PDB file of C-alpha atoms in Angstrom:
ATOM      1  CA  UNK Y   1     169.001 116.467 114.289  1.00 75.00           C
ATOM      2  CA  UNK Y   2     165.847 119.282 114.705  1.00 77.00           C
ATOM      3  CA  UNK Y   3     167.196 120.860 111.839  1.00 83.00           C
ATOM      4  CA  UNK Y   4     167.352 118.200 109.746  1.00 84.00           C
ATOM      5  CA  UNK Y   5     163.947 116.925 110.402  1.00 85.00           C
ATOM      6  CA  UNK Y   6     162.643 120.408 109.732  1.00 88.00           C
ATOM      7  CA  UNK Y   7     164.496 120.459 106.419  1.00 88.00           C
ATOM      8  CA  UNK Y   8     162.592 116.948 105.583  1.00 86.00           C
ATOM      9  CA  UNK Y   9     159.409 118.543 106.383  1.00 87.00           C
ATOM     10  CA  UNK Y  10     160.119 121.328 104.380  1.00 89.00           C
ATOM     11  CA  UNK Y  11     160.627 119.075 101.445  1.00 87.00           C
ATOM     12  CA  UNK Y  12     157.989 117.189 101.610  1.00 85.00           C
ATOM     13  CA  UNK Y  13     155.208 119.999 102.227  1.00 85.00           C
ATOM     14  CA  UNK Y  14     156.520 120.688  98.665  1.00 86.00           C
ATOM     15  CA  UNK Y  15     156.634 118.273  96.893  1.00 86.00           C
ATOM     16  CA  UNK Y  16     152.849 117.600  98.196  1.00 83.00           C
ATOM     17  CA  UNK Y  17     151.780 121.275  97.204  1.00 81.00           C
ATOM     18  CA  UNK Y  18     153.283 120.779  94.173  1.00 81.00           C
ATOM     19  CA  UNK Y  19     151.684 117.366  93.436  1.00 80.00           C
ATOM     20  CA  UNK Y  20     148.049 118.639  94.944  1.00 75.00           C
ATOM     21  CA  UNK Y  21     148.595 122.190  91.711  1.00 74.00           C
ATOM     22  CA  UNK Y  22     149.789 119.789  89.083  1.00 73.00           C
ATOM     23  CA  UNK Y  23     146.005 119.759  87.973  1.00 72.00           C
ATOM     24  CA  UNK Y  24     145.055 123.367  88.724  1.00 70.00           C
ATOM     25  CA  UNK Y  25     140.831 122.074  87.890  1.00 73.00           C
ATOM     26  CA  UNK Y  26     141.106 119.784  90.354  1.00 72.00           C
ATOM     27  CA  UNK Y  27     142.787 121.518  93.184  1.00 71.00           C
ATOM     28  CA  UNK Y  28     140.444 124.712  92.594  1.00 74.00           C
ATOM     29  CA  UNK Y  29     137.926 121.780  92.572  1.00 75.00           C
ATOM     30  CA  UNK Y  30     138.835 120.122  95.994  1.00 73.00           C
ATOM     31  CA  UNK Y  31     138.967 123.900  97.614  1.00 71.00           C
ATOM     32  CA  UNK Y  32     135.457 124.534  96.970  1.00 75.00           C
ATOM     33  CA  UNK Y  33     134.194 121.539  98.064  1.00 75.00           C
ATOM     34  CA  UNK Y  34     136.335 121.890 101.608  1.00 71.00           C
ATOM     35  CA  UNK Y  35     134.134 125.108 101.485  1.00 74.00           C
ATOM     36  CA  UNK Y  36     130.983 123.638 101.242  1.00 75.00           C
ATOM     37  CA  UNK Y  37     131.687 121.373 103.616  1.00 73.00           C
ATOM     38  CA  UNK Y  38     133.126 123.929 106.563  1.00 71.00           C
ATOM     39  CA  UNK Y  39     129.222 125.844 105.518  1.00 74.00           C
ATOM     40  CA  UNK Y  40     127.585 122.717 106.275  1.00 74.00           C
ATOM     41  CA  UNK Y  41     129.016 122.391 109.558  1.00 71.00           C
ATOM     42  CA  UNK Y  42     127.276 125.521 110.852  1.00 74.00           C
ATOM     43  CA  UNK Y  43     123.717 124.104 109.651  1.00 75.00           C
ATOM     44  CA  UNK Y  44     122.952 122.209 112.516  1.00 74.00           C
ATOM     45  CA  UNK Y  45     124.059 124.750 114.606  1.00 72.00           C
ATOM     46  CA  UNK Y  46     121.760 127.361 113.622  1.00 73.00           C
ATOM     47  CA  UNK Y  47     119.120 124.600 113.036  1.00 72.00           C
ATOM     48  CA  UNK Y  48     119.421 125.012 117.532  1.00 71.00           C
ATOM     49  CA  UNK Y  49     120.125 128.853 117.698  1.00 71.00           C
ATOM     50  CA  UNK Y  50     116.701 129.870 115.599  1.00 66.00           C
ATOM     51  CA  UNK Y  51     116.279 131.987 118.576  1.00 62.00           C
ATOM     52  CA  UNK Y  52     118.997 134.218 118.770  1.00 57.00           C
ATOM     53  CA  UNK Y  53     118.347 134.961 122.385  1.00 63.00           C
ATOM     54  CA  UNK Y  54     118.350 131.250 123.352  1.00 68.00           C
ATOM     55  CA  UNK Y  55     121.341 129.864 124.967  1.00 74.00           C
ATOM     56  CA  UNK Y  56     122.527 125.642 125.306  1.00 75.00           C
ATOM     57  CA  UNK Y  57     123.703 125.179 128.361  1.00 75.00           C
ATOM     58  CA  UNK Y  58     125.219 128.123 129.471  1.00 80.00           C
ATOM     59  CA  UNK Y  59     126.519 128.467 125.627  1.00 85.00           C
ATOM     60  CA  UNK Y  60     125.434 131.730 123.535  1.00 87.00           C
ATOM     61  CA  UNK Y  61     125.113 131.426 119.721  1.00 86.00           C
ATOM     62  CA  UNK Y  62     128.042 133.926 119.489  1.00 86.00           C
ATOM     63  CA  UNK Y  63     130.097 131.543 121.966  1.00 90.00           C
ATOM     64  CA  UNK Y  64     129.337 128.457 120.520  1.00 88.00           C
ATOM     65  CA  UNK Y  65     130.471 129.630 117.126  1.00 89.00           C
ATOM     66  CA  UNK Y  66     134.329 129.705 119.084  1.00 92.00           C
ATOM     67  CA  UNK Y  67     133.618 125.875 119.692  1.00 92.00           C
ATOM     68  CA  UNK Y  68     132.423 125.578 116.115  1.00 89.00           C
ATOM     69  CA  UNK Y  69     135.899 128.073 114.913  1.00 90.00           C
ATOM     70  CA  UNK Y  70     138.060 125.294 116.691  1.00 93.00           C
ATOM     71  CA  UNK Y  71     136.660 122.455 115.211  1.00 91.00           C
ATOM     72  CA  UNK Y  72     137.164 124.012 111.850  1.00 89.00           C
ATOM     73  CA  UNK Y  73     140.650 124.456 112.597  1.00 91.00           C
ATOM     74  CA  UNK Y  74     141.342 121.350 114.006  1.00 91.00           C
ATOM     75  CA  UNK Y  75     139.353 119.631 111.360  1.00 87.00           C
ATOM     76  CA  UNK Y  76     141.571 121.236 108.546  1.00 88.00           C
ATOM     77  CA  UNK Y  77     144.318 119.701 110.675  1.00 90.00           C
ATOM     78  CA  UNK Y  78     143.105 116.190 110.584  1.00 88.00           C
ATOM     79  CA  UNK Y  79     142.101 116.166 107.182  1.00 85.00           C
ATOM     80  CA  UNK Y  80     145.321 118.032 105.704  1.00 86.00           C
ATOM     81  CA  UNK Y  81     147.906 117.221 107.675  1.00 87.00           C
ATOM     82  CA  UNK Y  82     147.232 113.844 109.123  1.00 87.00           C
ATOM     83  CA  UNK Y  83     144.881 111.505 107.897  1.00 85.00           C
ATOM     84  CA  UNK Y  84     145.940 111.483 104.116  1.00 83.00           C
ATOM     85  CA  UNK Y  85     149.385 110.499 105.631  1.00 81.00           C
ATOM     86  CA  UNK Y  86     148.475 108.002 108.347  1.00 79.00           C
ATOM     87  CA  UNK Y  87     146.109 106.139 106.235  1.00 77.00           C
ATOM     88  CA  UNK Y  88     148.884 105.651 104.139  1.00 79.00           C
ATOM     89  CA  UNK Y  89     150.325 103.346 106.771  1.00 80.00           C
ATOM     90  CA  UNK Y  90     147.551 101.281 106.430  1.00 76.00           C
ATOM     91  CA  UNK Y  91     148.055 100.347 102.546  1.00 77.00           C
ATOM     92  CA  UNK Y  92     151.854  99.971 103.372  1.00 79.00           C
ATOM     93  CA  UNK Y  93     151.198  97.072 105.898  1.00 77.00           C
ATOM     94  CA  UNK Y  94     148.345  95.720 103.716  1.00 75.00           C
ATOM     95  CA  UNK Y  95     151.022  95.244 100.855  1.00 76.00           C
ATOM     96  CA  UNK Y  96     154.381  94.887 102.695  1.00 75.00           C
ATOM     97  CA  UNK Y  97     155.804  98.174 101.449  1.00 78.00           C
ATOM     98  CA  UNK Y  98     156.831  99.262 104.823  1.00 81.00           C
ATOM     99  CA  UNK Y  99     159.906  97.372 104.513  1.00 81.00           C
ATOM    100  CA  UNK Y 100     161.232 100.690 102.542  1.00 81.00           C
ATOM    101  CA  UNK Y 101     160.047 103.151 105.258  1.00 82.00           C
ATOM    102  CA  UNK Y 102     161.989 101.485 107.928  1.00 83.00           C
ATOM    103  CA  UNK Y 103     164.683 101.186 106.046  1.00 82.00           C
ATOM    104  CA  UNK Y 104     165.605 104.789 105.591  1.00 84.00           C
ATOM    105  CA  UNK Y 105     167.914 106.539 107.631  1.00 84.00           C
ATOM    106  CA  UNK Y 106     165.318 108.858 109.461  1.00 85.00           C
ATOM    107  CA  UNK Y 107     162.465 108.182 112.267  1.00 89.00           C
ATOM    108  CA  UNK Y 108     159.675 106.023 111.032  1.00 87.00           C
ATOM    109  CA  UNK Y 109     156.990 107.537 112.732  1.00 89.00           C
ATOM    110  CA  UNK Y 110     158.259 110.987 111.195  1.00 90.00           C
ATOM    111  CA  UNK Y 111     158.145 109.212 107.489  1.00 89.00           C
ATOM    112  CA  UNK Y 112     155.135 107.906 107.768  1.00 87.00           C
ATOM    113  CA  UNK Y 113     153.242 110.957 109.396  1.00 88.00           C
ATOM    114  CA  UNK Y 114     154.668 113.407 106.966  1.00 87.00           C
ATOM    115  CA  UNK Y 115     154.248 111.433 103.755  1.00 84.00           C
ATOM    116  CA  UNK Y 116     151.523 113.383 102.095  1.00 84.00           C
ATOM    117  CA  UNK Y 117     149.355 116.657 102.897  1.00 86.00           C
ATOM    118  CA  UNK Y 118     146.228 118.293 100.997  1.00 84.00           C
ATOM    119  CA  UNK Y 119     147.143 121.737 101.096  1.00 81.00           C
ATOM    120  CA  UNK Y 120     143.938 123.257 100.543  1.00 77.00           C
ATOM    121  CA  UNK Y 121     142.754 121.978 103.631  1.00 80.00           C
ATOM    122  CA  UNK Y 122     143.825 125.292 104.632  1.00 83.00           C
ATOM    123  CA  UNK Y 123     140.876 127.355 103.936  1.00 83.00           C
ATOM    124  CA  UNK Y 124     140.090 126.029 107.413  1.00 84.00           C
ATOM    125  CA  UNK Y 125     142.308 128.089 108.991  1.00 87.00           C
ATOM    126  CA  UNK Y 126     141.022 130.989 107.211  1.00 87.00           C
ATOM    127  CA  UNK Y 127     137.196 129.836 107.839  1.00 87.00           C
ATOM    128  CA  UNK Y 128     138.161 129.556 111.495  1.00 89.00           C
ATOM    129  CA  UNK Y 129     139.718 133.048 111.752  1.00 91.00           C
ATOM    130  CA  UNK Y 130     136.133 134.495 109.932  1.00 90.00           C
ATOM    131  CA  UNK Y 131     133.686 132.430 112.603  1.00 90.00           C
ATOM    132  CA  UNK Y 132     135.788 133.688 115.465  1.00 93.00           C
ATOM    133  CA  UNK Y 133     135.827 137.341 114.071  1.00 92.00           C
ATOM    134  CA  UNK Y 134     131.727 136.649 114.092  1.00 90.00           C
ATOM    135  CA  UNK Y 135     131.474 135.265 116.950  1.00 90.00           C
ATOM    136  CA  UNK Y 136     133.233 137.744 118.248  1.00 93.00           C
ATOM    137  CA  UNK Y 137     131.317 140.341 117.162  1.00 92.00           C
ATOM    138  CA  UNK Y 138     127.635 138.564 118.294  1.00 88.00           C
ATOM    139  CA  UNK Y 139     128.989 138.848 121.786  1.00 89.00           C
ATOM    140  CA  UNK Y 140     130.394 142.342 121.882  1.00 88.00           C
ATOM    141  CA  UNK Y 141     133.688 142.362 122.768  1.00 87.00           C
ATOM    142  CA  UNK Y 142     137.377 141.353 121.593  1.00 89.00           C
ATOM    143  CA  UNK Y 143     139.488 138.070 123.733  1.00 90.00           C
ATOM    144  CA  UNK Y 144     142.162 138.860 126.186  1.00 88.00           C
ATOM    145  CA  UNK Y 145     145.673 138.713 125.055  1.00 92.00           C
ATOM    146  CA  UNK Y 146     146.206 135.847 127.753  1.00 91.00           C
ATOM    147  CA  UNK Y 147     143.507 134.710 126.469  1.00 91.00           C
ATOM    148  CA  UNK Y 148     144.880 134.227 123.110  1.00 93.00           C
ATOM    149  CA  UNK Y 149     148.477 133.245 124.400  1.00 94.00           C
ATOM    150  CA  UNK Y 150     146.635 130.317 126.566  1.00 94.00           C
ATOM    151  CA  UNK Y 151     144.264 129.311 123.581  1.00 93.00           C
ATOM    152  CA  UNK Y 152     147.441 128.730 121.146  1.00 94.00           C
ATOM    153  CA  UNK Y 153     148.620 126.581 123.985  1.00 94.00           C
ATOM    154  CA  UNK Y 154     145.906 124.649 123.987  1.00 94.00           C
ATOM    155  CA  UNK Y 155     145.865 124.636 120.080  1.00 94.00           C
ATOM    156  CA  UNK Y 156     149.627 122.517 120.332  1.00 94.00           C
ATOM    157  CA  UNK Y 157     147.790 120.063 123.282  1.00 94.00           C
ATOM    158  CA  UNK Y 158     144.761 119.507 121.058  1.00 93.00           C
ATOM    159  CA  UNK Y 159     146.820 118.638 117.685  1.00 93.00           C
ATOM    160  CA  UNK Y 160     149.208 116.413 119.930  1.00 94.00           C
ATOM    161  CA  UNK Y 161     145.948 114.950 121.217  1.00 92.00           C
ATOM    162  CA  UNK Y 162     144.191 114.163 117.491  1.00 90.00           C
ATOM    163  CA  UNK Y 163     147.721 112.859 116.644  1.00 92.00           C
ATOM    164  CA  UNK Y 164     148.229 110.261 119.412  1.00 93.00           C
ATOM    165  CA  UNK Y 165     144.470 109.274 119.133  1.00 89.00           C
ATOM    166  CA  UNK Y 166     145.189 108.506 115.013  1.00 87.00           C
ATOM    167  CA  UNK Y 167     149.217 106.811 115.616  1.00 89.00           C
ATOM    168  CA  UNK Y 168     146.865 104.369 117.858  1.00 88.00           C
ATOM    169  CA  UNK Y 169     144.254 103.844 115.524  1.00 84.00           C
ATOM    170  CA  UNK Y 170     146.582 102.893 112.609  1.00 83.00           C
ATOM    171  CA  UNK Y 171     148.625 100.526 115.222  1.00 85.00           C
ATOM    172  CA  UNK Y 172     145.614  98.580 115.339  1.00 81.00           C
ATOM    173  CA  UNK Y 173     146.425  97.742 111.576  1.00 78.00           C
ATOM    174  CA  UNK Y 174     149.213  96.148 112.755  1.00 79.00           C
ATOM    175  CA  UNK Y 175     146.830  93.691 114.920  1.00 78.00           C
ATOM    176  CA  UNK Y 176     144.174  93.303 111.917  1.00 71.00           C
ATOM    177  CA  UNK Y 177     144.493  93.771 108.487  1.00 62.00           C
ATOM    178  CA  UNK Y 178     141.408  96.377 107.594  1.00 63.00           C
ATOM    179  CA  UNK Y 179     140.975  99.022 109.938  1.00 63.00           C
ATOM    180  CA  UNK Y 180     139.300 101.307 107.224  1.00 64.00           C
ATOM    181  CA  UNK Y 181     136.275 100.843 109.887  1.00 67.00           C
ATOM    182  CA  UNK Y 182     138.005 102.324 112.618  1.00 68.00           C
ATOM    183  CA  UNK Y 183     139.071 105.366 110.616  1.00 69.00           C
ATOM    184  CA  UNK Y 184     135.615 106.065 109.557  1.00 72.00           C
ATOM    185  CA  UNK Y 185     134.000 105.487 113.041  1.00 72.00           C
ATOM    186  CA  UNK Y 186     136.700 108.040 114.656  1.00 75.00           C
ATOM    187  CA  UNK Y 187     136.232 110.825 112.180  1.00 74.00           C
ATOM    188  CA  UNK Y 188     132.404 110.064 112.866  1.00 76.00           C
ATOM    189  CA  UNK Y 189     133.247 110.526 116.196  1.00 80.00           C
ATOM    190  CA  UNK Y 190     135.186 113.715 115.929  1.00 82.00           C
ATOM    191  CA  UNK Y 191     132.246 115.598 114.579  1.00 82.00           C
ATOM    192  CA  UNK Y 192     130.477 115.604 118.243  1.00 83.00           C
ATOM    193  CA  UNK Y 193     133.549 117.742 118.975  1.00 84.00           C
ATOM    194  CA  UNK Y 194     131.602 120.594 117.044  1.00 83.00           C
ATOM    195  CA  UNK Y 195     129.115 121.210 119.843  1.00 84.00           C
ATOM    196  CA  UNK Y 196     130.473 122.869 123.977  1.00 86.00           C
ATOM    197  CA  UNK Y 197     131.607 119.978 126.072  1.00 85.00           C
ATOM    198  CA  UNK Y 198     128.633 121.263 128.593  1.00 83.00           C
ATOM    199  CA  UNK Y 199     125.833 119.602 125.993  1.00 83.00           C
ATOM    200  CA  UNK Y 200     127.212 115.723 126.435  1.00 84.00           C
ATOM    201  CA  UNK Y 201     126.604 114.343 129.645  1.00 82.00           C
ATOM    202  CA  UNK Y 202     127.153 111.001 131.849  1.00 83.00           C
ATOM    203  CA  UNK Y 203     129.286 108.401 130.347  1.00 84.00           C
ATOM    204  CA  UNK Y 204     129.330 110.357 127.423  1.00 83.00           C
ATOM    205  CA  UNK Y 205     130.991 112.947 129.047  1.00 83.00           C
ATOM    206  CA  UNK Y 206     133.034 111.344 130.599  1.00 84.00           C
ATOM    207  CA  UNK Y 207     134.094 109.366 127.011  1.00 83.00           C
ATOM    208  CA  UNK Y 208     134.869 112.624 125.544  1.00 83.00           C
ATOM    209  CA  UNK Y 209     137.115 114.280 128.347  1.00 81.00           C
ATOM    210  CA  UNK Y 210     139.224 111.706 129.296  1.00 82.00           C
ATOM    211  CA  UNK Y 211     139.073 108.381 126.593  1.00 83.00           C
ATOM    212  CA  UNK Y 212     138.531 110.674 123.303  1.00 84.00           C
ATOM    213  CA  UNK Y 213     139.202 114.204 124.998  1.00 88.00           C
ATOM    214  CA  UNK Y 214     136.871 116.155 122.438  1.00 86.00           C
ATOM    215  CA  UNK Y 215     136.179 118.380 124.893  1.00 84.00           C
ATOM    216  CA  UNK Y 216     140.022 119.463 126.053  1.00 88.00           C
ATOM    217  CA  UNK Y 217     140.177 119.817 122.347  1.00 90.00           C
ATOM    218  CA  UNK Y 218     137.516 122.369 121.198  1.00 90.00           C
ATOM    219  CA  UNK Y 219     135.657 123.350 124.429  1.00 91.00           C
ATOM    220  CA  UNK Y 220     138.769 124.324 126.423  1.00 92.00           C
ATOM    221  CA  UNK Y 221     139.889 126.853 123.967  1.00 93.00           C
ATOM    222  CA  UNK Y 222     136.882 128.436 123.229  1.00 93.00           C
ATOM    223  CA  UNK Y 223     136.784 129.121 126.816  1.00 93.00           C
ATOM    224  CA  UNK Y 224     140.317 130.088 126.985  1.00 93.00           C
ATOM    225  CA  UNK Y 225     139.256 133.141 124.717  1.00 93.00           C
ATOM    226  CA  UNK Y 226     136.077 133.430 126.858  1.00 92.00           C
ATOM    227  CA  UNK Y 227     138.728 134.414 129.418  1.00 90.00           C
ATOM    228  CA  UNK Y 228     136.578 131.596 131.576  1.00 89.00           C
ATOM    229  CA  UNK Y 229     139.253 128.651 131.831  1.00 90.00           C
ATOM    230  CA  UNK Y 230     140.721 127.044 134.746  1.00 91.00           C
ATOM    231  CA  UNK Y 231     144.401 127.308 135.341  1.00 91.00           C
ATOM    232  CA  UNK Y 232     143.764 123.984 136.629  1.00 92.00           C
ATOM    233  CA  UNK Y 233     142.486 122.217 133.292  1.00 91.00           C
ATOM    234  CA  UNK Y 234     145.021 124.032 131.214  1.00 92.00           C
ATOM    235  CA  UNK Y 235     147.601 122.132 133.035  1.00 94.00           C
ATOM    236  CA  UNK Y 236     145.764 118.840 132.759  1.00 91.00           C
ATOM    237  CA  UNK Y 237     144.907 119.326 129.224  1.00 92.00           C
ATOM    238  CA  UNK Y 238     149.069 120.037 128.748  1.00 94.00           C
ATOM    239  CA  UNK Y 239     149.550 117.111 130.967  1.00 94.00           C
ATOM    240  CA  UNK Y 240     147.042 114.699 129.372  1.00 92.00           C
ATOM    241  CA  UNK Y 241     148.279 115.409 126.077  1.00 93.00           C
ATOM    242  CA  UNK Y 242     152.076 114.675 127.066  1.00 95.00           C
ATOM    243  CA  UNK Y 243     150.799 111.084 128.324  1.00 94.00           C
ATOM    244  CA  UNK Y 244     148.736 110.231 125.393  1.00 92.00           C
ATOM    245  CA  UNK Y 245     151.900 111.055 123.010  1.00 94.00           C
ATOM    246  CA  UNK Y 246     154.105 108.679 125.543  1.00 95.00           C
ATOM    247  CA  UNK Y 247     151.677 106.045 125.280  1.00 94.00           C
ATOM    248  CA  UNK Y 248     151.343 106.799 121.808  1.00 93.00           C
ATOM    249  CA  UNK Y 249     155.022 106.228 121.010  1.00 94.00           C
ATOM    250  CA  UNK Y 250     155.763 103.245 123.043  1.00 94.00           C
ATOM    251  CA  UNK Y 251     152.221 101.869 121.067  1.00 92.00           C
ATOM    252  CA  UNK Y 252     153.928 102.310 117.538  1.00 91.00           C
ATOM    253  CA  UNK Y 253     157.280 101.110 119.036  1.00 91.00           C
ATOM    254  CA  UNK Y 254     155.747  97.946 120.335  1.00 90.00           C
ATOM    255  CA  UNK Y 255     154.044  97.825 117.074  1.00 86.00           C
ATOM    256  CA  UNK Y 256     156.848  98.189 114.915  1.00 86.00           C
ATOM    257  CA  UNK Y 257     158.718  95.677 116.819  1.00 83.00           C
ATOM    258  CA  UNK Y 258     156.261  92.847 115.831  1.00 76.00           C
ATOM    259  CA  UNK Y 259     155.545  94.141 112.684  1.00 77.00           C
ATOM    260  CA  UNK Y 260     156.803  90.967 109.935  1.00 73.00           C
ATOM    261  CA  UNK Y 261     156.938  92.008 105.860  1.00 64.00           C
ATOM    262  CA  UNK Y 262     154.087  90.417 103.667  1.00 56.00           C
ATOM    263  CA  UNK Y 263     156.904  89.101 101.570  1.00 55.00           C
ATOM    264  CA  UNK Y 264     158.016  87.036 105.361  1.00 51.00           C
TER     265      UNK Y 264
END
């Protein structure tokens, strides 16, 4: 069963790279301006580190820049590997086409969330690895190899984590018919996970560790390479991001269950 859902994957990571180079001017197009838009999310940041002595809370301008390399990363994710499919969901319910998804012989959760990908989304991995080699560098030293091995943990809780978050935002479109709102107002949301968890505080703080866990998502691993994390979060973060797939799951299950064709 694995290795037939990995051979499904396979194809269609293909058959989206090859649809995404089937106009080379407009691939080399969309690349450039997933550049400019990775630059632009370091403005605002040095915008607050003019001083280059100053410190945020506790966070240097070399450290922050690890926050900054993990939203890049996980930000390639979301706009690569999950959005373009997931809203896809959306425009299937809207016009009944669903029908053919859960008719196939195969999981429809797995259709549906591996239906298309924009595969120059990642230059954000590359980005990432650059700001993390400079941020790096700013604070004089290299991470810890645990430090590394708990930080690619922590990379698999946080994309499990944007996942769940987006299989129950696209449920709602079950519930109501537009829901383009919702999509907009969490990728709005998302950006706040640019900055350390340390700047938010009060309810917002408390909104992005444990309702939208922005923090367990970029924060945590930054200070996982710090060599300054908790064994004690790691093993919430790996245990909050179990539950929020479970819930996740039995969301789009429930969901599915009600779901009637437009043509009903």
């Amino acid at each position: 069963m694995f290795r037939r859902y990995m051979r499904l994957l396979r194809v269609r990571l293909r058959a989206s790279s090859l649809l995404a180079m089937q106009y080379q001017a407009d691939f080399l197009l969309d690349g450039l301006i997933s550049v400019f838009w990775m630059a632009s999310a370091l403005v605002p940041l040095f915008v607050v580190f003019q001083n280059a002595q100053r410190q945020i809370e506790g966070w240097s301008f070399g450290e922050s820049l690890l926050v900054i390399g993990w939203f890049t990363l996980l930000q390639g994710i979301l706009e690569g590997a999950i959005n373009p499919s997931l809203q896809g969901v959306v425009e299937h319910i809207r016009k009944g086409t669903l029908d053919f998804v859960l008719l196939k012989p195969a999981d429809a959760q797995f259709l549906v969330s591996t239906e298309n990908f924009l595969p120059w989304r990642a230059l954000n991995l590359v980005a990432a690895l650059i700001i993390f080699g400079y941020g790096f560098h700013l604070i004089g030293r290299a991470p810890s190899l645990p430090g590394v091995a708990i930080s690619l943990v922590l990379l698999g809780t946080s994309v499990l984590l944007l996942y769940s978050l987006w299989i129950l935002t696209v449920c709602a479109a079950f519930y109501v018919v537009k829901v383009d709102n919702l999509t907009y107002l969490f990728s709005s949301i998302f950006d706040a996970a640019r900055w350390p968890a340390s700047v938010f505080r009060g309810v917002l703080a408390f909104v992005f560790t444990f309702v939208i866990p922005l923090s367990v998502m970029t924060t945590f691993p930054a200070e996982a390479l710090l060599g300054r994390l908790p064994w004690t979060a790691l093993v919430w973060a790996i245990l909050g991001s179990l539950l929020f797939a479970f819930f996740s799951r039995r969301m789009w299950l429930h969901s599915i269950g009600r779901y009637t064709s437009a043509s009903s």
